[in-house]
């Protein structure tokens, strides 16, 4: 029988939470550590970098099935 040996094992196998974000909502900001791993089930996510010199630069657009 298998048992959870580390905190990491417990976190990986813990129940999955489902979140809904409104359009243009920030999931987290540049420089912050993401609080979770996210899987996109519907819609898309824009990843962007901001700089004081050039403003917003879109790095990638992600949707369901994106790698």
C-alpha atoms as one frame of an Amber mdcrd trajectory, in Angstrom:
protein
   0.000   0.000   0.000   1.312   3.450  -0.935   1.437   6.309   1.512   2.136
  10.038   1.171   5.720  10.541   2.268   6.237  14.248   1.773   4.316  17.493
   1.839   4.862  17.696  -1.936   3.107  14.343  -2.425   0.166  15.577  -0.366
  -0.088  18.824  -2.333   0.113  17.095  -5.715  -2.594  14.623  -4.827  -4.893
  17.029  -2.977  -8.335  17.767  -4.433  -8.444  20.082  -7.439 -10.117  23.453
  -6.968 -12.032  25.064  -9.818 -11.716  28.822 -10.363 -13.532  31.214 -12.660
 -11.861  34.485 -13.608 -13.700  37.370 -15.209 -12.333  38.753 -18.495  -9.287
  41.007 -17.940  -8.850  39.753 -14.353  -5.250  39.259 -13.207  -4.497  35.750
 -11.974  -1.170  36.945 -10.587   1.236  39.780 -11.336   4.761  39.942 -12.679
   7.246  39.326  -9.883   4.787  37.403  -7.689   5.020  33.672  -7.147   1.968
  31.929  -8.591  -0.107  30.460  -5.766  -1.026  27.350  -7.771  -0.667  25.453
 -11.024  -3.494  26.258 -13.419  -5.132  24.225 -16.165  -7.210  26.168 -18.684
 -10.558  24.430 -19.194 -12.337  27.152 -21.146 -11.329  30.475 -22.656  -7.814
  31.842 -22.928  -5.102  33.521 -20.876  -2.779  36.316 -21.960   0.745  36.246
 -20.529   2.398  39.637 -20.663   5.411  41.508 -19.345   5.348  45.150 -18.375
   8.170  47.645 -18.497   8.180  51.359 -17.749   9.902  51.997 -21.080   7.768
  49.972 -23.499   4.562  49.221 -21.560   2.857  45.871 -22.026   4.442  43.189
 -24.192   2.329  40.092 -24.865   4.513  37.016 -24.412   1.973  34.316 -25.208
  -1.725  33.579 -25.543  -2.788  30.268 -23.990  -6.024  28.326 -24.348  -7.334
  24.842 -23.756  -4.792  22.281 -24.902  -1.917  24.818 -25.059   1.597  23.651
 -24.296
